mmCIF file of C-alpha atoms and ligand atoms in Angstrom:
data_model
loop_
_atom_site.group_PDB
_atom_site.id
_atom_site.type_symbol
_atom_site.label_atom_id
_atom_site.label_comp_id
_atom_site.label_asym_id
_atom_site.label_seq_id
_atom_site.Cartn_x
_atom_site.Cartn_y
_atom_site.Cartn_z
ATOM 1 C CA MET A 1 4.368 -4.138 -26.545
ATOM 2 C CA ILE A 2 8.052 -5.558 -25.798
ATOM 3 C CA GLN A 3 7.936 -7.394 -22.652
ATOM 4 C CA LYS A 4 10.139 -6.293 -19.713
ATOM 5 C CA THR A 5 12.527 -7.945 -18.290
ATOM 6 C CA ALA A 6 13.557 -7.703 -14.412
ATOM 7 C CA LEU A 7 16.381 -9.294 -12.528
ATOM 8 C CA ILE A 8 15.519 -10.306 -8.968
ATOM 9 C CA THR A 9 18.468 -11.090 -6.118
ATOM 10 C CA GLY A 10 16.943 -12.176 -2.860
ATOM 11 C CA ILE A 11 14.574 -13.590 -4.811
ATOM 12 C CA THR A 12 13.233 -16.340 -1.525
ATOM 13 C CA GLY A 13 13.384 -13.254 1.035
ATOM 14 C CA GLN A 14 10.592 -11.389 2.114
ATOM 15 C CA ASP A 15 10.802 -8.396 -0.070
ATOM 16 C CA GLY A 16 11.723 -10.713 -3.333
ATOM 17 C CA ALA A 17 8.350 -12.618 -3.172
ATOM 18 C CA TYR A 18 6.422 -9.600 -2.190
ATOM 19 C CA LEU A 19 8.338 -7.691 -5.380
ATOM 20 C CA ALA A 20 7.887 -10.611 -8.057
ATOM 21 C CA GLN A 21 4.192 -10.502 -7.661
ATOM 22 C CA ILE A 22 4.253 -6.782 -8.219
ATOM 23 C CA LEU A 23 6.156 -7.088 -11.464
ATOM 24 C CA LEU A 24 4.368 -10.092 -12.799
ATOM 25 C CA GLU A 25 1.185 -8.172 -12.557
ATOM 26 C CA LYS A 26 2.664 -5.443 -14.398
ATOM 27 C CA ASP A 27 3.635 -8.266 -17.156
ATOM 28 C CA TYR A 28 7.502 -8.611 -16.394
ATOM 29 C CA ASN A 29 9.167 -11.440 -17.189
ATOM 30 C CA VAL A 30 10.335 -11.686 -14.031
ATOM 31 C CA ILE A 31 13.786 -13.772 -13.752
ATOM 32 C CA GLY A 32 15.060 -14.373 -9.860
ATOM 33 C CA LEU A 33 18.694 -15.537 -8.767
ATOM 34 C CA THR A 34 19.029 -17.652 -5.789
ATOM 35 C CA ARG A 35 22.265 -19.417 -4.728
ATOM 36 C CA GLY A 36 20.101 -22.279 -4.341
ATOM 37 C CA TYR A 37 16.730 -23.028 -3.805
ATOM 38 C CA GLN A 38 14.629 -25.845 -1.660
ATOM 39 C CA THR A 39 10.932 -26.463 -0.557
ATOM 40 C CA ASP A 40 11.787 -24.092 2.372
ATOM 41 C CA ASN A 41 13.366 -21.355 1.073
ATOM 42 C CA LEU A 42 10.318 -21.295 -1.983
ATOM 43 C CA ARG A 43 7.976 -20.718 0.957
ATOM 44 C CA GLY A 44 7.209 -17.110 0.066
ATOM 45 C CA LEU A 45 6.663 -17.379 -3.518
ATOM 46 C CA SER A 46 4.344 -20.666 -2.948
ATOM 47 C CA TYR A 47 2.597 -19.021 -0.711
ATOM 48 C CA LEU A 48 2.063 -15.422 -2.980
ATOM 49 C CA GLY A 49 0.806 -18.637 -5.624
ATOM 50 C CA ILE A 50 3.377 -16.951 -8.427
ATOM 51 C CA LYS A 51 6.465 -20.044 -7.743
ATOM 52 C CA GLU A 52 6.000 -21.495 -11.139
ATOM 53 C CA LYS A 53 5.929 -18.191 -12.670
ATOM 54 C CA ILE A 54 9.292 -17.274 -12.461
ATOM 55 C CA LYS A 55 12.485 -18.394 -13.771
ATOM 56 C CA LEU A 56 14.854 -19.249 -10.888
ATOM 57 C CA VAL A 57 18.753 -19.049 -11.586
ATOM 58 C CA ALA A 58 20.990 -20.503 -9.461
ATOM 59 C CA CYS A 59 24.192 -17.691 -8.648
ATOM 60 C CA ASP A 60 26.617 -17.099 -6.742
ATOM 61 C CA LEU A 61 27.185 -13.184 -6.140
ATOM 62 C CA LEU A 62 30.777 -13.101 -5.146
ATOM 63 C CA ASP A 63 31.203 -14.769 -8.534
ATOM 64 C CA ILE A 64 31.029 -12.257 -10.829
ATOM 65 C CA SER A 65 31.957 -14.008 -14.185
ATOM 66 C CA GLN A 66 28.243 -15.386 -12.944
ATOM 67 C CA ILE A 67 26.775 -12.040 -13.261
ATOM 68 C CA ILE A 68 28.445 -11.361 -16.630
ATOM 69 C CA LYS A 69 26.919 -14.887 -17.890
ATOM 70 C CA ILE A 70 23.645 -13.609 -16.606
ATOM 71 C CA LEU A 71 23.413 -10.780 -17.630
ATOM 72 C CA GLN A 72 24.774 -11.275 -21.159
ATOM 73 C CA GLN A 73 21.735 -14.308 -21.561
ATOM 74 C CA VAL A 74 18.565 -12.508 -19.899
ATOM 75 C CA GLU A 75 19.392 -9.192 -20.813
ATOM 76 C CA PRO A 76 17.430 -7.121 -17.762
ATOM 77 C CA SER A 77 16.167 -4.182 -18.078
ATOM 78 C CA GLU A 78 16.011 -3.851 -14.307
ATOM 79 C CA VAL A 79 17.928 -5.441 -11.921
ATOM 80 C CA TYR A 80 16.918 -4.864 -7.619
ATOM 81 C CA ASN A 81 18.971 -6.276 -5.268
ATOM 82 C CA LEU A 82 17.669 -7.542 -2.281
ATOM 83 C CA ALA A 83 19.940 -10.507 -1.424
ATOM 84 C CA ALA A 84 21.821 -10.168 1.439
ATOM 85 C CA GLN A 85 22.791 -11.457 5.261
ATOM 86 C CA SER A 86 19.265 -9.267 6.526
ATOM 87 C CA SER A 87 20.217 -9.575 10.043
ATOM 88 C CA VAL A 88 21.088 -6.874 12.428
ATOM 89 C CA SER A 89 21.594 -10.016 15.192
ATOM 90 C CA LEU A 90 23.373 -12.435 13.486
ATOM 91 C CA SER A 91 25.557 -9.793 12.389
ATOM 92 C CA PHE A 92 27.372 -9.712 15.710
ATOM 93 C CA GLN A 93 28.030 -13.291 15.519
ATOM 94 C CA GLN A 94 29.233 -13.010 11.909
ATOM 95 C CA PRO A 95 30.337 -9.554 11.094
ATOM 96 C CA ILE A 96 33.475 -10.711 8.688
ATOM 97 C CA GLY A 97 30.817 -13.094 6.363
ATOM 98 C CA THR A 98 27.954 -10.158 6.633
ATOM 99 C CA PHE A 99 30.529 -7.024 5.458
ATOM 100 C CA GLN A 100 31.749 -9.829 2.822
ATOM 101 C CA PHE A 101 28.868 -10.687 0.960
ATOM 102 C CA ASN A 102 26.482 -7.337 1.616
ATOM 103 C CA THR A 103 29.347 -5.488 0.400
ATOM 104 C CA ILE A 104 31.552 -7.596 -2.766
ATOM 105 C CA SER A 105 28.247 -8.882 -4.189
ATOM 106 C CA VAL A 106 27.333 -5.128 -4.910
ATOM 107 C CA PHE A 107 30.754 -4.474 -6.318
ATOM 108 C CA ASN A 108 30.537 -7.679 -8.374
ATOM 109 C CA LEU A 109 26.611 -6.622 -9.608
ATOM 110 C CA LEU A 110 27.784 -2.781 -10.558
ATOM 111 C CA GLU A 111 30.859 -3.656 -12.341
ATOM 112 C CA ALA A 112 28.788 -6.538 -13.949
ATOM 113 C CA ILE A 113 26.298 -3.714 -14.660
ATOM 114 C CA LYS A 114 29.193 -1.266 -16.249
ATOM 115 C CA LEU A 115 30.693 -4.329 -18.653
ATOM 116 C CA VAL A 116 28.044 -5.664 -20.386
ATOM 117 C CA ASP A 117 24.850 -2.807 -19.704
ATOM 118 C CA LYS A 118 25.393 0.497 -18.641
ATOM 119 C CA ALA A 119 21.399 1.167 -18.986
ATOM 120 C CA ILE A 120 20.236 -1.524 -16.817
ATOM 121 C CA ARG A 121 18.993 0.486 -13.920
ATOM 122 C CA PHE A 122 19.561 -0.685 -10.009
ATOM 123 C CA TYR A 123 17.436 -0.320 -7.247
ATOM 124 C CA GLN A 124 19.666 -1.357 -3.968
ATOM 125 C CA ALA A 125 18.064 -2.566 -0.464
ATOM 126 C CA SER A 126 19.311 0.056 1.710
ATOM 127 C CA SER A 127 18.568 0.372 5.393
ATOM 128 C CA SER A 128 17.741 3.011 7.712
ATOM 129 C CA GLU A 129 19.943 1.160 10.048
ATOM 130 C CA MET A 130 22.813 2.747 8.652
ATOM 131 C CA TYR A 131 21.692 5.878 10.494
ATOM 132 C CA GLY A 132 22.340 4.112 14.233
ATOM 133 C CA ARG A 133 22.724 6.880 16.635
ATOM 134 C CA VAL A 134 21.096 9.904 15.411
ATOM 135 C CA ASN A 135 20.835 13.115 17.056
ATOM 136 C CA ASN A 136 17.379 14.724 15.129
ATOM 137 C CA LEU A 137 14.284 12.701 14.504
ATOM 138 C CA PRO A 138 12.830 12.203 11.815
ATOM 139 C CA ILE A 139 15.612 11.081 9.995
ATOM 140 C CA THR A 140 15.499 12.479 6.225
ATOM 141 C CA GLU A 141 17.692 11.718 3.105
ATOM 142 C CA MET A 142 20.133 14.241 4.705
ATOM 143 C CA SER A 143 20.915 13.035 7.812
ATOM 144 C CA ILE A 144 24.125 11.503 8.773
ATOM 145 C CA LEU A 145 25.126 7.890 8.793
ATOM 146 C CA HIS A 146 26.246 6.391 11.873
ATOM 147 C CA PRO A 147 25.916 2.772 11.995
ATOM 148 C CA LEU A 148 25.537 0.550 14.901
ATOM 149 C CA SER A 149 26.027 -3.165 13.761
ATOM 150 C CA PRO A 150 28.813 -5.130 11.374
ATOM 151 C CA TYR A 151 25.331 -5.072 9.347
ATOM 152 C CA ALA A 152 24.365 -1.283 8.989
ATOM 153 C CA ILE A 153 28.150 -0.890 8.273
ATOM 154 C CA SER A 154 28.079 -3.332 5.088
ATOM 155 C CA LYS A 155 25.143 -1.483 4.310
ATOM 156 C CA VAL A 156 26.287 1.695 4.427
ATOM 157 C CA ALA A 157 29.233 0.279 2.215
ATOM 158 C CA ALA A 158 27.397 -1.388 -0.359
ATOM 159 C CA HIS A 159 25.049 2.315 -0.231
ATOM 160 C CA PHE A 160 28.293 4.205 -1.179
ATOM 161 C CA THR A 161 29.330 1.614 -3.481
ATOM 162 C CA CYS A 162 26.097 2.999 -5.394
ATOM 163 C CA ILE A 163 26.143 6.441 -4.874
ATOM 164 C CA HIS A 164 29.875 6.069 -6.336
ATOM 165 C CA TYR A 165 29.085 4.400 -9.720
ATOM 166 C CA ARG A 166 25.959 6.430 -10.417
ATOM 167 C CA GLU A 167 28.266 9.472 -9.807
ATOM 168 C CA SER A 168 30.882 8.197 -11.756
ATOM 169 C CA TYR A 169 30.069 6.576 -14.454
ATOM 170 C CA GLY A 170 26.504 7.438 -14.353
ATOM 171 C CA LEU A 171 24.525 4.361 -13.974
ATOM 172 C CA HIS A 172 20.711 4.396 -12.928
ATOM 173 C CA ILE A 173 20.960 3.256 -9.250
ATOM 174 C CA SER A 174 18.196 4.650 -6.767
ATOM 175 C CA CYS A 175 19.070 3.286 -3.289
ATOM 176 C CA GLY A 176 15.620 2.831 -1.305
ATOM 177 C CA VAL A 177 16.515 3.470 2.457
ATOM 178 C CA LEU A 178 13.670 0.869 3.987
ATOM 179 C CA PHE A 179 12.851 0.835 7.526
ATOM 180 C CA ASN A 180 11.555 -1.911 9.095
ATOM 181 C CA HIS A 181 9.063 -3.804 7.328
ATOM 182 C CA GLU A 182 6.872 -6.421 8.331
ATOM 183 C CA SER A 183 4.553 -9.588 6.630
ATOM 184 C CA TYR A 184 3.929 -13.123 7.167
ATOM 185 C CA LEU A 185 6.917 -13.997 5.217
ATOM 186 C CA ARG A 186 9.246 -11.584 7.379
ATOM 187 C CA GLN A 187 11.865 -14.201 8.671
ATOM 188 C CA ASN A 188 10.090 -16.250 11.847
ATOM 189 C CA THR A 189 13.665 -14.389 13.599
ATOM 190 C CA PHE A 190 12.543 -10.870 13.435
ATOM 191 C CA PHE A 191 11.299 -8.964 16.519
ATOM 192 C CA VAL A 192 7.285 -8.360 15.470
ATOM 193 C CA LYS A 193 7.109 -11.834 13.623
ATOM 194 C CA LYS A 194 8.510 -13.408 16.757
ATOM 195 C CA ILE A 195 6.006 -11.524 19.263
ATOM 196 C CA ILE A 196 3.246 -12.189 17.437
ATOM 197 C CA GLN A 197 4.521 -16.250 16.524
ATOM 198 C CA ASP A 198 4.790 -16.675 21.160
ATOM 199 C CA SER A 199 1.809 -14.683 21.551
ATOM 200 C CA ILE A 200 -0.569 -16.956 19.616
ATOM 201 C CA LYS A 201 1.598 -19.879 21.185
ATOM 202 C CA ILE A 202 1.224 -18.590 24.855
ATOM 203 C CA HIS A 203 -2.845 -17.622 23.527
ATOM 204 C CA ARG A 204 -2.981 -21.353 22.896
ATOM 205 C CA ASN A 205 -1.284 -22.744 25.848
ATOM 206 C CA GLN A 206 1.688 -24.016 23.893
ATOM 207 C CA LEU A 207 4.006 -21.483 25.628
ATOM 208 C CA ASP A 208 4.498 -20.150 29.229
ATOM 209 C CA VAL A 209 5.985 -16.931 28.339
ATOM 210 C CA LEU A 210 7.597 -14.234 26.165
ATOM 211 C CA LYS A 211 10.966 -13.582 26.513
ATOM 212 C CA VAL A 212 12.173 -10.829 25.261
ATOM 213 C CA GLY A 213 15.306 -8.040 25.098
ATOM 214 C CA ASN A 214 15.188 -4.404 25.546
ATOM 215 C CA ILE A 215 11.816 -3.705 24.712
ATOM 216 C CA ASP A 216 12.090 0.422 25.708
ATOM 217 C CA ILE A 217 13.559 0.955 22.095
ATOM 218 C CA LYS A 218 11.505 2.305 19.257
ATOM 219 C CA ARG A 219 10.799 1.954 15.598
ATOM 220 C CA ASP A 220 9.171 3.326 12.743
ATOM 221 C CA PHE A 221 7.126 0.155 10.741
ATOM 222 C CA GLY A 222 5.107 -0.877 8.221
ATOM 223 C CA TYR A 223 3.562 -3.423 6.098
ATOM 224 C CA ALA A 224 6.360 -4.522 3.646
ATOM 225 C CA PRO A 225 3.947 -5.304 0.582
ATOM 226 C CA LYS A 226 2.947 -1.436 0.296
ATOM 227 C CA TYR A 227 6.812 -0.814 0.901
ATOM 228 C CA VAL A 228 8.006 -2.986 -2.300
ATOM 229 C CA GLU A 229 5.796 -0.493 -4.496
ATOM 230 C CA ALA A 230 8.310 2.108 -3.958
ATOM 231 C CA MET A 231 11.129 0.298 -5.244
ATOM 232 C CA TYR A 232 9.596 -0.599 -8.515
ATOM 233 C CA LEU A 233 8.325 3.070 -8.814
ATOM 234 C CA MET A 234 12.585 4.709 -7.954
ATOM 235 C CA LEU A 235 12.961 2.657 -11.297
ATOM 236 C CA GLN A 236 10.563 4.376 -13.788
ATOM 237 C CA GLN A 237 11.994 8.046 -12.852
ATOM 238 C CA ARG A 238 13.609 9.586 -14.974
ATOM 239 C CA ASP A 239 16.759 10.490 -12.703
ATOM 240 C CA PRO A 240 17.930 8.092 -10.284
ATOM 241 C CA SER A 241 17.957 9.213 -6.415
ATOM 242 C CA ASP A 242 17.916 7.749 -2.941
ATOM 243 C CA TYR A 243 14.758 7.255 -1.046
ATOM 244 C CA LEU A 244 13.679 7.164 2.957
ATOM 245 C CA ILE A 245 10.633 4.746 3.097
ATOM 246 C CA CYS A 246 9.102 4.218 6.260
ATOM 247 C CA SER A 247 5.847 5.178 7.581
ATOM 248 C CA GLY A 248 7.425 8.317 9.717
ATOM 249 C CA GLN A 249 5.788 6.792 12.702
ATOM 250 C CA THR A 250 7.458 5.365 16.061
ATOM 251 C CA ILE A 251 6.834 2.701 18.668
ATOM 252 C CA SER A 252 8.211 0.982 21.263
ATOM 253 C CA LEU A 253 8.128 -2.513 21.576
ATOM 254 C CA ARG A 254 6.947 -2.694 24.895
ATOM 255 C CA GLU A 255 3.691 -0.928 22.850
ATOM 256 C CA ILE A 256 3.850 -3.441 20.267
ATOM 257 C CA ILE A 257 3.786 -6.666 22.597
ATOM 258 C CA TYR A 258 1.108 -5.337 24.790
ATOM 259 C CA TYR A 259 -1.022 -4.220 21.978
ATOM 260 C CA ILE A 260 -0.697 -7.813 20.958
ATOM 261 C CA PHE A 261 -1.104 -9.322 24.274
ATOM 262 C CA ASP A 262 -4.391 -7.267 24.831
ATOM 263 C CA LYS A 263 -5.629 -8.665 21.429
ATOM 264 C CA LEU A 264 -4.932 -12.524 22.779
ATOM 265 C CA ASP A 265 -6.124 -12.093 26.126
ATOM 266 C CA ILE A 266 -2.672 -12.519 27.068
ATOM 267 C CA PRO A 267 -1.894 -10.857 30.627
ATOM 268 C CA HIS A 268 1.301 -7.975 30.600
ATOM 269 C CA ASP A 269 3.236 -10.443 32.833
ATOM 270 C CA LEU A 270 3.890 -13.060 30.792
ATOM 271 C CA CYS A 271 6.355 -10.280 29.318
ATOM 272 C CA GLN A 272 9.574 -11.312 30.712
ATOM 273 C CA ILE A 273 13.159 -9.427 30.238
ATOM 274 C CA ASP A 274 15.702 -11.907 29.316
ATOM 275 C CA ASN A 275 19.181 -9.807 29.690
ATOM 276 C CA SER A 276 21.068 -12.125 27.016
ATOM 277 C CA LEU A 277 18.942 -10.882 24.655
ATOM 278 C CA TYR A 278 20.421 -7.118 24.975
ATOM 279 C CA ARG A 279 22.225 -6.437 21.732
ATOM 280 C CA PRO A 280 25.976 -5.007 22.390
ATOM 281 C CA ALA A 281 24.795 -2.010 20.863
ATOM 282 C CA GLU A 282 21.069 -0.665 20.165
ATOM 283 C CA ILE A 283 19.403 2.132 18.250
ATOM 284 C CA LEU A 284 16.906 3.241 21.395
ATOM 285 C CA ASP A 285 14.639 5.504 18.638
ATOM 286 C CA MET A 286 14.677 6.049 15.297
ATOM 287 C CA PHE A 287 11.580 7.701 12.897
ATOM 288 C CA GLY A 288 11.822 8.937 9.128
ATOM 289 C CA ASP A 289 10.302 11.628 6.679
ATOM 290 C CA ASN A 290 8.885 9.740 3.705
ATOM 291 C CA THR A 291 7.697 13.227 1.959
ATOM 292 C CA LYS A 292 10.421 12.640 -0.741
ATOM 293 C CA ALA A 293 9.124 9.401 -1.244
ATOM 294 C CA LYS A 294 5.279 10.470 -2.096
ATOM 295 C CA SER A 295 5.988 13.595 -3.487
ATOM 296 C CA THR A 296 8.647 12.431 -5.894
ATOM 297 C CA LEU A 297 7.517 9.057 -6.709
ATOM 298 C CA GLY A 298 4.027 9.404 -5.868
ATOM 299 C CA TRP A 299 4.159 6.565 -3.795
ATOM 300 C CA LYS A 300 1.097 5.902 -1.197
ATOM 301 C CA TYR A 301 1.482 4.657 2.230
ATOM 302 C CA ASP A 302 -1.316 5.542 4.973
ATOM 303 C CA LEU A 303 -1.486 2.494 6.913
ATOM 304 C CA ASN A 304 -1.184 3.283 10.786
ATOM 305 C CA ILE A 305 1.226 0.914 12.997
ATOM 306 C CA TYR A 306 -1.818 -0.574 14.683
ATOM 307 C CA GLN A 307 -3.489 -1.143 11.579
ATOM 308 C CA THR A 308 -0.319 -3.204 10.497
ATOM 309 C CA LEU A 309 -0.377 -5.141 13.372
ATOM 310 C CA ASP A 310 -4.016 -5.782 13.244
ATOM 311 C CA LEU A 311 -2.482 -7.097 9.567
ATOM 312 C CA LEU A 312 -0.053 -9.006 10.819
ATOM 313 C CA LEU A 313 -2.142 -10.773 13.309
ATOM 314 C CA SER A 314 -4.737 -12.028 11.105
ATOM 315 C CA GLU A 315 -2.990 -13.266 8.828
ATOM 316 C CA GLU A 316 -0.753 -15.496 11.211
ATOM 317 C CA LEU A 317 -3.741 -16.575 13.186
ATOM 318 C CA LYS A 318 -5.283 -17.564 9.156
ATOM 319 C CA ASN A 319 -2.136 -19.224 8.609
ATOM 320 C CA GLN A 320 -1.687 -21.551 11.949
HETATM 321 P P1 LIG B 1 15.413 -11.314 4.261
HETATM 322 O O1 LIG B 1 13.742 -11.760 3.856
HETATM 323 O O2 LIG B 1 16.718 -11.923 5.186
HETATM 324 O O3 LIG B 1 15.770 -12.056 2.435
HETATM 325 C C1 LIG B 1 17.417 -12.240 2.923
HETATM 326 C C2 LIG B 1 17.356 -13.406 0.624
HETATM 327 O O4 LIG B 1 19.202 -12.641 1.024
HETATM 328 C C3 LIG B 1 17.007 -13.984 0.660
HETATM 329 O O5 LIG B 1 16.438 -14.467 -0.477
HETATM 330 C C4 LIG B 1 18.234 -14.748 0.736
HETATM 331 O O6 LIG B 1 18.656 -16.080 0.563
HETATM 332 C C5 LIG B 1 19.232 -14.078 0.205
HETATM 333 N N1 LIG B 1 20.233 -14.099 0.887
HETATM 334 C C6 LIG B 1 20.825 -14.094 2.081
HETATM 335 N N2 LIG B 1 22.227 -14.511 2.633
HETATM 336 C C7 LIG B 1 23.093 -14.564 1.537
HETATM 337 C C8 LIG B 1 24.241 -14.858 0.411
HETATM 338 N N3 LIG B 1 25.374 -15.069 1.254
HETATM 339 N N4 LIG B 1 24.121 -15.639 -0.938
HETATM 340 C C9 LIG B 1 23.322 -15.196 -1.403
HETATM 341 N N5 LIG B 1 21.850 -14.898 -1.423
HETATM 342 C C10 LIG B 1 22.005 -14.453 0.269
HETATM 343 O O7 LIG B 1 15.120 -10.239 4.073
HETATM 344 P P2 LIG B 1 13.987 -9.307 3.617
HETATM 345 O O8 LIG B 1 13.835 -8.644 4.438
HETATM 346 O O9 LIG B 1 13.497 -9.752 1.654
HETATM 347 O O10 LIG B 1 14.977 -7.536 2.651
HETATM 348 C C11 LIG B 1 15.558 -7.569 1.528
HETATM 349 C C12 LIG B 1 16.910 -6.239 1.387
HETATM 350 O O11 LIG B 1 16.269 -5.044 1.978
HETATM 351 C C13 LIG B 1 17.781 -6.770 2.386
HETATM 352 O O12 LIG B 1 19.018 -7.024 1.562
HETATM 353 C C14 LIG B 1 17.789 -6.756 3.507
HETATM 354 O O13 LIG B 1 19.137 -6.149 4.543
HETATM 355 C C15 LIG B 1 17.210 -5.085 3.420
HETATM 356 N N6 LIG B 1 16.215 -4.478 4.417
HETATM 357 C C16 LIG B 1 15.031 -5.196 4.526
HETATM 358 C C17 LIG B 1 14.540 -4.652 5.808
HETATM 359 C C18 LIG B 1 13.266 -5.440 6.277
HETATM 360 O O14 LIG B 1 12.914 -4.432 7.014
HETATM 361 N N7 LIG B 1 13.047 -5.914 6.068
HETATM 362 C C19 LIG B 1 14.770 -2.955 5.979
HETATM 363 C C20 LIG B 1 16.254 -2.249 5.516
HETATM 364 C C21 LIG B 1 16.757 -3.168 4.649
HETATM 365 P P3 LIG B 1 18.170 -17.719 1.233
HETATM 366 O O15 LIG B 1 16.770 -17.974 0.299
HETATM 367 O O16 LIG B 1 18.874 -18.292 0.527
HETATM 368 O O17 LIG B 1 18.598 -17.384 2.308
#
């Protein structure tokens, strides 16, 4: 059997590492594109014990000539585009840089695929943040987009770039609209990871209080290693399409904090509101409907949010 080659952008991120692990298990030759690598951002690949099994290639995704050359050399059958400035908070501070990278990189990748080999299948990491101000819950693939941050705006533009290349040039492009998903490999600045890390510090008397912004917002979130399985499944379908990947459950940030605090015997009044941590615009509640992903892709997901929190807390405690 001929070994398939998959190319992953954003290989140094949370999803890149877990996706690479799945593809290696399926005997793919995995090439990871990165803007540069050091021990620090290879932490995820090392943690999963797969760093040596992946070929890392430096590539500036804002330079189409570099992408064309790599596609010609590597001849991938699948490209998973996970690279992005992925922080909503940071996008308020760096709106133009976020928009520029998250959109131009997608145009460059798709234009390069169109020029080099239209048979290459493409996965785009779209985001539930695109829905922003939602009128009806649960969100479905048909819900109206109303982004509320520069990050979300960039993801909407990238999403429609993908639809445009699919409809106009017949490329096999699928967008996974992923809701928040967490793991031990999540960047430290993201909410659930930060809550868990700070709570452990409070528990160990290394920190006095947990400072938070608006914790009455509600989110649908799940476990990253399971969510990336859906990315692989999308590119195995005969026809490309877009899918919501979510747990279908919602929980307030306050409930998450109190659940973790209770697990670690921390009094609730050690959680303190800091108004400076509020965002200029905030999504109040969102949860999705994963029926299409489950029925069409055969994606399996049955963890509830508390089971996910238990997994995250125990892995964090084990590694600290
Ligand atoms: P992540 O951990 O933040 O990883 C982002 C990746 O993108 C890293 O490999 C990073 O490389 C790369 N990157 C960032 N800015 C770049 C730039 N200017 N040039 C080149 N590479 C750049 O994100 P993730 O959680 O794995 O998410 C993967 C994708 O899914 C992202 O597109 C994200 O927006 C999207 N998404 C994530 C979630 C979620 O809950 N995790 C939900 C919906 C959508 P460095 O190591 O060099 O920084």
